[in-house]
């Protein structure tokens, strides 16, 4: 009886090896089919792995469910893990993340999401950590209500002195803050007084955009080092602080003009216009005009006050809230001075909060907040 089982087992094993050999010979490129997950399958970028052999409809449904359920970090890393399996998974994951309603929801998944509009309803809550010794600033996505937790790292910036001007180099890498780095995403440049700032993006904000002319906007010393790498930066915004010549009591007054990234809008969203917040007014050049929200004077406390809803705990001249303003160049133009699009405030010696929403991106919001650092004697 045992001899019969042994012969039967050998026969099944032999037939299995022969079937595997025939599959290997018939597959293009001679690739073998394995039932177990191997490292070569995970690294396959040409569709030869078993993971890449899944039906596109089934694969898309799986990734779509993961993308919908894991909408907050650190669970959001599962979506990134799907994009790391192989090229096919990466392409489908990127397409699902870019497709509606992801941009409308403002979820942060890949580095490219940092230049997409933030959420429409509830703002992204972030933290900015400052290192005075190295003049470096770090942006984190808050994962908990605590101000002491770092959260997920998003961007870093370092302040440089360029003659009479000041520049902030913004990068995806906290250890590599230079314009020649692959992690470079943009910069912020100020004038001599530190009251007027220009925001530059390393990539064109739209097709056909031309780099800004001038030495301040140049990314490299040479005119062109590679056709794939723009030698110049692209202007995407300006921030101006108004002078306070009379030295009247009150906070800083600022006006921002930014070219906000467009968000994808579905037909369902168009039917809900009456439930949406009023969109910020745009000028003829396509720039969104924002201004700081006017505070009120508190008689009992004898100070200017703004309601930060518990997100700011230390009084500082740097604290501000930005709202949409009325553009007088547009007939019937309306602003929304109740909906705060960006707020920035101090919660510790070197810790600040940054909350932003549509139409601003994380990169633009971070750049605007960087303008608040530094002394501005003519504006205070």
mmCIF file of C-alpha atoms in Angstrom:
data_model
loop_
_atom_site.group_PDB
_atom_site.id
_atom_site.type_symbol
_atom_site.label_atom_id
_atom_site.label_comp_id
_atom_site.label_asym_id
_atom_site.label_seq_id
_atom_site.Cartn_x
_atom_site.Cartn_y
_atom_site.Cartn_z
ATOM 1 C CA UNK A 1 0.000 0.000 0.000
ATOM 2 C CA UNK A 2 2.857 2.393 0.883
ATOM 3 C CA UNK A 3 4.629 1.495 -2.378
ATOM 4 C CA UNK A 4 1.481 2.413 -4.311
ATOM 5 C CA UNK A 5 1.274 5.810 -2.597
ATOM 6 C CA UNK A 6 4.943 6.468 -3.309
ATOM 7 C CA UNK A 7 4.533 5.730 -7.008
ATOM 8 C CA UNK A 8 1.427 7.884 -7.209
ATOM 9 C CA UNK A 9 3.212 10.759 -5.508
ATOM 10 C CA UNK A 10 6.141 10.542 -7.918
ATOM 11 C CA UNK A 11 3.768 10.489 -10.873
ATOM 12 C CA UNK A 12 1.960 13.633 -9.708
ATOM 13 C CA UNK A 13 5.259 15.396 -9.030
ATOM 14 C CA UNK A 14 6.590 14.473 -12.486
ATOM 15 C CA UNK A 15 3.431 15.684 -14.220
ATOM 16 C CA UNK A 16 3.578 18.964 -12.291
ATOM 17 C CA UNK A 17 7.194 19.584 -13.355
ATOM 18 C CA UNK A 18 6.331 18.842 -16.960
ATOM 19 C CA UNK A 19 3.403 21.261 -16.913
ATOM 20 C CA UNK A 20 5.589 23.973 -15.388
ATOM 21 C CA UNK A 21 8.210 23.356 -18.078
ATOM 22 C CA UNK A 22 5.645 23.643 -20.852
ATOM 23 C CA UNK A 23 4.322 26.909 -19.413
ATOM 24 C CA UNK A 24 7.854 28.259 -19.219
ATOM 25 C CA UNK A 25 8.500 27.387 -22.870
ATOM 26 C CA UNK A 26 5.231 28.919 -24.090
ATOM 27 C CA UNK A 27 5.549 32.190 -22.095
ATOM 28 C CA UNK A 28 7.201 35.122 -23.940
ATOM 29 C CA UNK A 29 10.714 35.615 -22.666
ATOM 30 C CA UNK A 30 10.733 32.232 -20.960
ATOM 31 C CA UNK A 31 9.441 33.594 -17.651
ATOM 32 C CA UNK A 32 8.174 31.010 -15.198
ATOM 33 C CA UNK A 33 4.906 31.148 -13.301
ATOM 34 C CA UNK A 34 5.302 30.738 -9.565
ATOM 35 C CA UNK A 35 2.566 30.403 -7.023
ATOM 36 C CA UNK A 36 4.585 32.123 -4.324
ATOM 37 C CA UNK A 37 5.490 35.812 -4.212
ATOM 38 C CA UNK A 38 9.157 36.409 -4.951
ATOM 39 C CA UNK A 39 11.306 39.510 -4.989
ATOM 40 C CA UNK A 40 11.600 39.353 -8.780
ATOM 41 C CA UNK A 41 7.811 39.476 -9.059
ATOM 42 C CA UNK A 42 7.627 42.573 -6.906
ATOM 43 C CA UNK A 43 10.395 44.293 -8.804
ATOM 44 C CA UNK A 44 9.084 43.396 -12.235
ATOM 45 C CA UNK A 45 8.404 46.555 -14.159
ATOM 46 C CA UNK A 46 7.735 45.047 -17.574
ATOM 47 C CA UNK A 47 4.599 43.103 -16.638
ATOM 48 C CA UNK A 48 6.400 39.719 -16.312
ATOM 49 C CA UNK A 49 5.573 39.178 -12.632
ATOM 50 C CA UNK A 50 2.513 37.410 -11.313
ATOM 51 C CA UNK A 51 1.448 40.585 -9.509
ATOM 52 C CA UNK A 52 1.385 42.470 -12.775
ATOM 53 C CA UNK A 53 -0.656 39.707 -14.413
ATOM 54 C CA UNK A 54 -3.857 40.612 -12.575
ATOM 55 C CA UNK A 55 -6.839 41.782 -14.594
ATOM 56 C CA UNK A 56 -6.854 45.615 -14.818
ATOM 57 C CA UNK A 57 -10.492 45.780 -13.700
ATOM 58 C CA UNK A 58 -9.839 43.687 -10.600
ATOM 59 C CA UNK A 59 -6.600 45.498 -9.821
ATOM 60 C CA UNK A 60 -8.266 48.882 -10.205
ATOM 61 C CA UNK A 61 -11.110 47.884 -7.886
ATOM 62 C CA UNK A 62 -8.673 46.663 -5.216
ATOM 63 C CA UNK A 63 -6.568 49.828 -5.301
ATOM 64 C CA UNK A 64 -9.681 52.014 -5.411
ATOM 65 C CA UNK A 65 -11.002 50.404 -2.239
ATOM 66 C CA UNK A 66 -7.659 50.820 -0.502
ATOM 67 C CA UNK A 67 -7.488 54.461 -1.603
ATOM 68 C CA UNK A 68 -10.992 55.141 -0.298
ATOM 69 C CA UNK A 69 -10.602 53.410 3.065
ATOM 70 C CA UNK A 70 -7.090 54.612 3.926
ATOM 71 C CA UNK A 71 -7.677 58.365 3.734
ATOM 72 C CA UNK A 72 -5.458 59.428 6.662
ATOM 73 C CA UNK A 73 -1.801 58.947 7.517
ATOM 74 C CA UNK A 74 -0.184 56.681 8.631
ATOM 75 C CA UNK A 75 -2.749 54.279 7.110
ATOM 76 C CA UNK A 76 -2.334 56.186 3.846
ATOM 77 C CA UNK A 77 1.041 54.484 3.398
ATOM 78 C CA UNK A 78 -0.820 51.398 2.173
ATOM 79 C CA UNK A 79 -1.745 53.341 -0.977
ATOM 80 C CA UNK A 80 1.917 54.189 -1.509
ATOM 81 C CA UNK A 81 2.781 50.517 -0.982
ATOM 82 C CA UNK A 82 0.425 49.581 -3.825
ATOM 83 C CA UNK A 83 2.339 51.909 -6.127
ATOM 84 C CA UNK A 84 5.626 50.226 -5.158
ATOM 85 C CA UNK A 85 4.654 46.727 -6.319
ATOM 86 C CA UNK A 86 5.448 47.142 -10.018
ATOM 87 C CA UNK A 87 5.044 49.575 -12.894
ATOM 88 C CA UNK A 88 1.504 48.458 -13.717
ATOM 89 C CA UNK A 89 0.360 48.905 -10.125
ATOM 90 C CA UNK A 90 2.097 52.282 -9.945
ATOM 91 C CA UNK A 91 0.404 53.603 -13.081
ATOM 92 C CA UNK A 92 -3.064 52.484 -11.948
ATOM 93 C CA UNK A 93 -2.529 53.845 -8.422
ATOM 94 C CA UNK A 94 -1.411 57.241 -9.716
ATOM 95 C CA UNK A 95 -4.404 57.398 -12.047
ATOM 96 C CA UNK A 96 -6.836 56.574 -9.235
ATOM 97 C CA UNK A 97 -5.257 59.110 -6.881
ATOM 98 C CA UNK A 98 -5.418 61.822 -9.555
ATOM 99 C CA UNK A 99 -8.974 61.020 -10.636
ATOM 100 C CA UNK A 100 -12.015 62.623 -8.926
ATOM 101 C CA UNK A 101 -12.798 63.014 -6.140
ATOM 102 C CA UNK A 102 -9.214 62.766 -4.824
ATOM 103 C CA UNK A 103 -8.099 66.290 -5.855
ATOM 104 C CA UNK A 104 -11.359 67.675 -4.485
ATOM 105 C CA UNK A 105 -10.700 65.882 -1.218
ATOM 106 C CA UNK A 106 -7.118 67.144 -1.107
ATOM 107 C CA UNK A 107 -5.549 63.894 0.084
ATOM 108 C CA UNK A 108 -1.765 63.866 0.355
ATOM 109 C CA UNK A 109 -0.279 60.672 -1.090
ATOM 110 C CA UNK A 110 2.652 61.394 -3.409
ATOM 111 C CA UNK A 111 5.045 64.384 -3.537
ATOM 112 C CA UNK A 112 3.072 65.770 -6.498
ATOM 113 C CA UNK A 113 0.060 66.140 -4.165
ATOM 114 C CA UNK A 114 1.909 68.924 -2.343
ATOM 115 C CA UNK A 115 1.246 71.170 -5.339
ATOM 116 C CA UNK A 116 -2.427 70.211 -5.632
ATOM 117 C CA UNK A 117 -5.298 72.116 -3.949
ATOM 118 C CA UNK A 118 -6.021 71.249 -0.351
ATOM 119 C CA UNK A 119 -9.330 69.936 1.015
ATOM 120 C CA UNK A 120 -12.523 71.814 0.276
ATOM 121 C CA UNK A 121 -14.414 71.345 3.531
ATOM 122 C CA UNK A 122 -11.982 70.686 6.389
ATOM 123 C CA UNK A 123 -8.455 72.136 6.181
ATOM 124 C CA UNK A 124 -5.244 70.163 6.388
ATOM 125 C CA UNK A 125 -3.694 70.730 9.823
ATOM 126 C CA UNK A 126 0.079 71.037 9.709
ATOM 127 C CA UNK A 127 2.978 71.989 11.970
ATOM 128 C CA UNK A 128 6.061 74.075 11.191
ATOM 129 C CA UNK A 129 9.191 73.433 13.257
ATOM 130 C CA UNK A 130 11.921 76.091 13.263
ATOM 131 C CA UNK A 131 15.628 75.605 13.876
ATOM 132 C CA UNK A 132 17.104 79.039 14.594
ATOM 133 C CA UNK A 133 20.712 77.855 14.546
ATOM 134 C CA UNK A 134 20.547 76.579 10.971
ATOM 135 C CA UNK A 135 17.744 78.922 9.771
ATOM 136 C CA UNK A 136 15.811 75.843 8.684
ATOM 137 C CA UNK A 137 12.050 75.257 8.736
ATOM 138 C CA UNK A 138 10.287 71.886 8.540
ATOM 139 C CA UNK A 139 6.672 71.303 7.513
ATOM 140 C CA UNK A 140 4.817 68.284 8.924
ATOM 141 C CA UNK A 141 1.306 66.984 8.415
ATOM 142 C CA UNK A 142 -0.248 66.712 11.878
ATOM 143 C CA UNK A 143 -1.421 63.179 12.673
ATOM 144 C CA UNK A 144 -2.658 63.906 16.206
ATOM 145 C CA UNK A 145 -4.126 66.974 17.963
ATOM 146 C CA UNK A 146 -0.908 67.297 19.989
ATOM 147 C CA UNK A 147 1.460 70.137 19.080
ATOM 148 C CA UNK A 148 4.491 68.146 20.271
ATOM 149 C CA UNK A 149 4.152 65.285 17.769
ATOM 150 C CA UNK A 150 6.048 65.880 14.550
ATOM 151 C CA UNK A 151 3.683 64.015 12.265
ATOM 152 C CA UNK A 152 4.528 63.182 8.658
ATOM 153 C CA UNK A 153 7.324 65.190 7.043
ATOM 154 C CA UNK A 154 6.277 67.110 3.915
ATOM 155 C CA UNK A 155 8.707 69.925 3.069
ATOM 156 C CA UNK A 156 11.771 71.741 4.363
ATOM 157 C CA UNK A 157 13.112 75.252 3.740
ATOM 158 C CA UNK A 158 16.327 77.060 4.567
ATOM 159 C CA UNK A 159 16.952 80.792 4.633
ATOM 160 C CA UNK A 160 19.916 82.165 2.706
ATOM 161 C CA UNK A 161 21.250 85.690 2.455
ATOM 162 C CA UNK A 162 21.901 86.750 -1.157
ATOM 163 C CA UNK A 163 23.475 90.183 -0.888
ATOM 164 C CA UNK A 164 20.693 92.573 0.077
ATOM 165 C CA UNK A 165 18.009 89.950 -0.514
ATOM 166 C CA UNK A 166 16.804 86.895 1.381
ATOM 167 C CA UNK A 167 15.850 83.559 -0.183
ATOM 168 C CA UNK A 168 14.135 80.478 1.181
ATOM 169 C CA UNK A 169 15.001 77.280 -0.724
ATOM 170 C CA UNK A 170 12.158 74.744 -0.429
ATOM 171 C CA UNK A 171 12.916 71.038 -0.846
ATOM 172 C CA UNK A 172 11.411 67.571 -0.403
ATOM 173 C CA UNK A 173 14.634 66.440 1.301
ATOM 174 C CA UNK A 174 15.358 67.830 4.758
ATOM 175 C CA UNK A 175 19.098 67.155 4.285
ATOM 176 C CA UNK A 176 19.527 68.490 0.744
ATOM 177 C CA UNK A 177 18.408 72.113 0.474
ATOM 178 C CA UNK A 178 19.906 73.420 -2.756
ATOM 179 C CA UNK A 179 18.496 74.533 -6.096
ATOM 180 C CA UNK A 180 20.564 71.920 -7.918
ATOM 181 C CA UNK A 181 19.011 69.053 -5.983
ATOM 182 C CA UNK A 182 16.459 66.669 -7.480
ATOM 183 C CA UNK A 183 14.338 67.318 -4.388
ATOM 184 C CA UNK A 184 14.135 71.068 -5.089
ATOM 185 C CA UNK A 185 10.523 72.205 -5.522
ATOM 186 C CA UNK A 186 10.716 76.007 -5.426
ATOM 187 C CA UNK A 187 11.877 79.050 -3.534
ATOM 188 C CA UNK A 188 10.778 82.298 -1.910
ATOM 189 C CA UNK A 189 12.627 85.549 -2.613
ATOM 190 C CA UNK A 190 12.277 88.861 -0.752
ATOM 191 C CA UNK A 191 13.291 92.442 -1.364
ATOM 192 C CA UNK A 192 15.721 94.520 0.693
ATOM 193 C CA UNK A 193 13.157 95.529 3.348
ATOM 194 C CA UNK A 194 11.618 92.078 3.605
ATOM 195 C CA UNK A 195 8.128 93.389 2.807
ATOM 196 C CA UNK A 196 7.638 92.079 -0.735
ATOM 197 C CA UNK A 197 8.077 88.401 -1.569
ATOM 198 C CA UNK A 198 7.901 86.386 -4.780
ATOM 199 C CA UNK A 199 7.069 82.660 -4.837
ATOM 200 C CA UNK A 200 8.820 80.599 -7.529
ATOM 201 C CA UNK A 201 7.963 77.055 -8.607
ATOM 202 C CA UNK A 202 10.548 74.700 -10.071
ATOM 203 C CA UNK A 203 7.989 73.330 -12.548
ATOM 204 C CA UNK A 204 5.676 75.214 -14.944
ATOM 205 C CA UNK A 205 2.242 75.739 -13.343
ATOM 206 C CA UNK A 206 0.538 75.053 -16.683
ATOM 207 C CA UNK A 207 1.424 74.052 -20.208
ATOM 208 C CA UNK A 208 3.084 76.828 -22.163
ATOM 209 C CA UNK A 209 4.302 78.694 -19.079
ATOM 210 C CA UNK A 210 7.636 80.443 -19.497
ATOM 211 C CA UNK A 211 10.302 80.842 -16.792
ATOM 212 C CA UNK A 212 10.515 84.228 -15.145
ATOM 213 C CA UNK A 213 13.198 86.506 -16.502
ATOM 214 C CA UNK A 214 15.775 87.981 -14.179
ATOM 215 C CA UNK A 215 18.705 86.796 -12.150
ATOM 216 C CA UNK A 216 16.642 86.232 -9.006
ATOM 217 C CA UNK A 217 14.485 83.655 -10.770
ATOM 218 C CA UNK A 218 17.387 81.735 -12.294
ATOM 219 C CA UNK A 219 17.851 78.256 -10.875
ATOM 220 C CA UNK A 220 21.358 77.507 -12.149
ATOM 221 C CA UNK A 221 24.332 79.710 -12.906
ATOM 222 C CA UNK A 222 24.406 78.472 -16.497
ATOM 223 C CA UNK A 223 21.552 79.102 -18.905
ATOM 224 C CA UNK A 224 20.748 75.435 -19.546
ATOM 225 C CA UNK A 225 22.262 72.197 -18.268
ATOM 226 C CA UNK A 226 19.694 69.717 -19.593
ATOM 227 C CA UNK A 227 16.612 69.933 -21.833
ATOM 228 C CA UNK A 228 14.651 68.015 -19.153
ATOM 229 C CA UNK A 229 15.575 70.397 -16.309
ATOM 230 C CA UNK A 230 14.306 74.012 -16.521
ATOM 231 C CA UNK A 231 17.130 76.498 -15.944
ATOM 232 C CA UNK A 232 14.699 79.058 -14.528
ATOM 233 C CA UNK A 233 11.922 79.203 -11.975
ATOM 234 C CA UNK A 234 8.278 79.997 -12.625
ATOM 235 C CA UNK A 235 6.585 82.771 -10.685
ATOM 236 C CA UNK A 236 3.395 81.520 -9.024
ATOM 237 C CA UNK A 237 2.662 84.152 -6.409
ATOM 238 C CA UNK A 238 3.480 87.392 -4.611
ATOM 239 C CA UNK A 239 3.092 88.443 -0.978
ATOM 240 C CA UNK A 240 3.214 92.085 0.124
ATOM 241 C CA UNK A 241 3.165 93.608 3.598
ATOM 242 C CA UNK A 242 1.757 97.115 3.840
ATOM 243 C CA UNK A 243 3.832 99.838 5.469
ATOM 244 C CA UNK A 244 2.776 101.208 8.840
ATOM 245 C CA UNK A 245 4.340 104.652 8.617
ATOM 246 C CA UNK A 246 2.163 106.144 11.354
ATOM 247 C CA UNK A 247 3.065 103.314 13.730
ATOM 248 C CA UNK A 248 -0.592 102.833 14.587
ATOM 249 C CA UNK A 249 -1.481 99.936 16.851
ATOM 250 C CA UNK A 250 -2.518 96.789 15.072
ATOM 251 C CA UNK A 251 -1.237 93.599 13.431
ATOM 252 C CA UNK A 252 0.575 93.330 10.152
ATOM 253 C CA UNK A 253 -1.452 93.840 6.986
ATOM 254 C CA UNK A 254 -0.664 91.579 4.060
ATOM 255 C CA UNK A 255 -2.019 90.915 0.562
ATOM 256 C CA UNK A 256 -1.306 87.758 -1.454
ATOM 257 C CA UNK A 257 -1.706 87.128 -5.160
ATOM 258 C CA UNK A 258 -1.176 83.469 -6.048
ATOM 259 C CA UNK A 259 -1.745 81.341 -9.130
ATOM 260 C CA UNK A 260 -3.576 78.472 -7.514
ATOM 261 C CA UNK A 261 -3.619 75.005 -9.121
ATOM 262 C CA UNK A 262 -6.915 74.010 -10.686
ATOM 263 C CA UNK A 263 -8.957 71.258 -9.097
ATOM 264 C CA UNK A 264 -11.060 68.702 -10.945
ATOM 265 C CA UNK A 265 -14.768 69.199 -10.488
ATOM 266 C CA UNK A 266 -17.348 66.490 -11.128
ATOM 267 C CA UNK A 267 -20.940 66.891 -12.326
ATOM 268 C CA UNK A 268 -22.147 66.104 -8.828
ATOM 269 C CA UNK A 269 -20.108 68.968 -7.434
ATOM 270 C CA UNK A 270 -21.662 71.362 -9.937
ATOM 271 C CA UNK A 271 -25.143 70.504 -8.633
ATOM 272 C CA UNK A 272 -24.008 71.357 -5.097
ATOM 273 C CA UNK A 273 -22.948 74.929 -5.802
ATOM 274 C CA UNK A 274 -25.355 76.289 -3.227
ATOM 275 C CA UNK A 275 -23.711 74.147 -0.532
ATOM 276 C CA UNK A 276 -20.172 75.147 -1.426
ATOM 277 C CA UNK A 277 -18.263 77.960 0.145
ATOM 278 C CA UNK A 278 -17.849 81.026 -2.029
ATOM 279 C CA UNK A 279 -14.829 80.685 -4.250
ATOM 280 C CA UNK A 280 -12.087 83.295 -3.794
ATOM 281 C CA UNK A 281 -12.147 86.029 -6.360
ATOM 282 C CA UNK A 282 -9.668 85.768 -9.222
ATOM 283 C CA UNK A 283 -8.215 88.625 -11.176
ATOM 284 C CA UNK A 284 -8.019 88.908 -14.932
ATOM 285 C CA UNK A 285 -4.556 87.308 -14.890
ATOM 286 C CA UNK A 286 -5.910 84.189 -13.210
ATOM 287 C CA UNK A 287 -4.416 84.918 -9.777
ATOM 288 C CA UNK A 288 -6.316 84.466 -6.525
ATOM 289 C CA UNK A 289 -6.310 87.541 -4.298
ATOM 290 C CA UNK A 290 -6.118 86.965 -0.545
ATOM 291 C CA UNK A 291 -5.756 89.326 2.409
ATOM 292 C CA UNK A 292 -5.342 88.910 6.138
ATOM 293 C CA UNK A 293 -8.545 88.832 8.158
ATOM 294 C CA UNK A 294 -9.059 91.946 10.217
ATOM 295 C CA UNK A 295 -8.888 91.263 13.965
ATOM 296 C CA UNK A 296 -11.116 92.881 16.577
ATOM 297 C CA UNK A 297 -9.988 94.887 19.573
ATOM 298 C CA UNK A 298 -10.752 93.189 22.893
ATOM 299 C CA UNK A 299 -11.484 95.831 25.515
ATOM 300 C CA UNK A 300 -11.042 93.531 28.487
ATOM 301 C CA UNK A 301 -7.762 91.993 27.316
ATOM 302 C CA UNK A 302 -6.568 95.224 25.688
ATOM 303 C CA UNK A 303 -5.251 93.441 22.611
ATOM 304 C CA UNK A 304 -6.168 92.487 19.034
ATOM 305 C CA UNK A 305 -7.898 89.112 18.830
ATOM 306 C CA UNK A 306 -8.676 86.505 16.187
ATOM 307 C CA UNK A 307 -10.487 83.224 16.693
ATOM 308 C CA UNK A 308 -8.039 80.441 15.810
ATOM 309 C CA UNK A 309 -10.314 77.761 17.318
ATOM 310 C CA UNK A 310 -7.612 76.506 19.684
ATOM 311 C CA UNK A 311 -4.963 76.076 16.994
ATOM 312 C CA UNK A 312 -2.888 79.067 18.222
ATOM 313 C CA UNK A 313 -1.901 79.467 21.870
ATOM 314 C CA UNK A 314 0.816 82.173 21.891
ATOM 315 C CA UNK A 315 0.226 85.812 21.008
ATOM 316 C CA UNK A 316 2.568 86.917 18.223
ATOM 317 C CA UNK A 317 2.720 89.519 15.491
ATOM 318 C CA UNK A 318 3.408 86.631 13.095
ATOM 319 C CA UNK A 319 -0.080 85.137 13.571
ATOM 320 C CA UNK A 320 -2.494 85.692 10.683
ATOM 321 C CA UNK A 321 -5.547 84.379 8.856
ATOM 322 C CA UNK A 322 -6.055 84.773 5.103
ATOM 323 C CA UNK A 323 -9.455 85.127 3.466
ATOM 324 C CA UNK A 324 -10.679 85.825 -0.062
ATOM 325 C CA UNK A 325 -10.923 89.473 -0.949
ATOM 326 C CA UNK A 326 -13.102 91.412 -3.352
ATOM 327 C CA UNK A 327 -11.453 92.111 -6.688
ATOM 328 C CA UNK A 328 -12.560 95.557 -7.804
ATOM 329 C CA UNK A 329 -11.476 94.858 -11.387
ATOM 330 C CA UNK A 330 -14.211 92.237 -11.719
ATOM 331 C CA UNK A 331 -17.817 93.486 -12.068
ATOM 332 C CA UNK A 332 -19.895 92.116 -9.233
ATOM 333 C CA UNK A 333 -16.882 90.399 -7.723
ATOM 334 C CA UNK A 334 -17.491 88.982 -4.251
ATOM 335 C CA UNK A 335 -15.153 87.731 -1.593
ATOM 336 C CA UNK A 336 -15.684 85.446 1.365
ATOM 337 C CA UNK A 337 -14.276 87.050 4.494
ATOM 338 C CA UNK A 338 -15.667 84.362 6.792
ATOM 339 C CA UNK A 339 -14.003 81.269 5.333
ATOM 340 C CA UNK A 340 -10.357 81.152 6.374
ATOM 341 C CA UNK A 341 -8.255 79.641 3.578
ATOM 342 C CA UNK A 342 -4.955 79.758 5.452
ATOM 343 C CA UNK A 343 -4.136 80.392 9.080
ATOM 344 C CA UNK A 344 -0.738 80.488 10.750
ATOM 345 C CA UNK A 345 0.101 80.930 14.398
ATOM 346 C CA UNK A 346 2.531 80.282 17.218
ATOM 347 C CA UNK A 347 2.128 77.482 19.768
ATOM 348 C CA UNK A 348 5.692 77.299 21.126
ATOM 349 C CA UNK A 349 9.123 78.914 20.970
ATOM 350 C CA UNK A 350 9.901 77.241 17.642
ATOM 351 C CA UNK A 351 6.610 75.528 16.810
ATOM 352 C CA UNK A 352 3.836 76.973 14.637
ATOM 353 C CA UNK A 353 0.598 75.660 13.183
ATOM 354 C CA UNK A 354 -0.421 75.961 9.530
ATOM 355 C CA UNK A 355 -3.940 75.074 8.381
ATOM 356 C CA UNK A 356 -4.825 75.423 4.693
ATOM 357 C CA UNK A 357 -7.570 74.461 2.262
ATOM 358 C CA UNK A 358 -8.618 75.021 -1.347
ATOM 359 C CA UNK A 359 -7.545 76.706 -3.520
ATOM 360 C CA UNK A 360 -4.085 76.778 -1.929
ATOM 361 C CA UNK A 361 -1.613 73.909 -2.117
ATOM 362 C CA UNK A 362 0.734 72.805 0.667
ATOM 363 C CA UNK A 363 3.703 74.287 -1.208
ATOM 364 C CA UNK A 364 2.031 77.700 -1.623
ATOM 365 C CA UNK A 365 0.725 77.764 1.950
ATOM 366 C CA UNK A 366 4.192 76.916 3.306
ATOM 367 C CA UNK A 367 5.801 79.640 1.198
ATOM 368 C CA UNK A 368 3.273 82.241 2.399
ATOM 369 C CA UNK A 369 3.881 81.283 6.031
ATOM 370 C CA UNK A 370 7.646 81.626 5.559
ATOM 371 C CA UNK A 371 7.140 85.306 4.732
ATOM 372 C CA UNK A 372 5.934 85.885 8.295
ATOM 373 C CA UNK A 373 9.311 85.016 9.802
ATOM 374 C CA UNK A 374 11.765 87.817 10.257
ATOM 375 C CA UNK A 375 11.472 91.350 11.592
ATOM 376 C CA UNK A 376 9.562 93.920 9.553
ATOM 377 C CA UNK A 377 10.132 97.256 11.279
ATOM 378 C CA UNK A 378 8.341 99.247 8.591
ATOM 379 C CA UNK A 379 5.186 97.164 8.947
ATOM 380 C CA UNK A 380 4.834 96.876 12.717
#
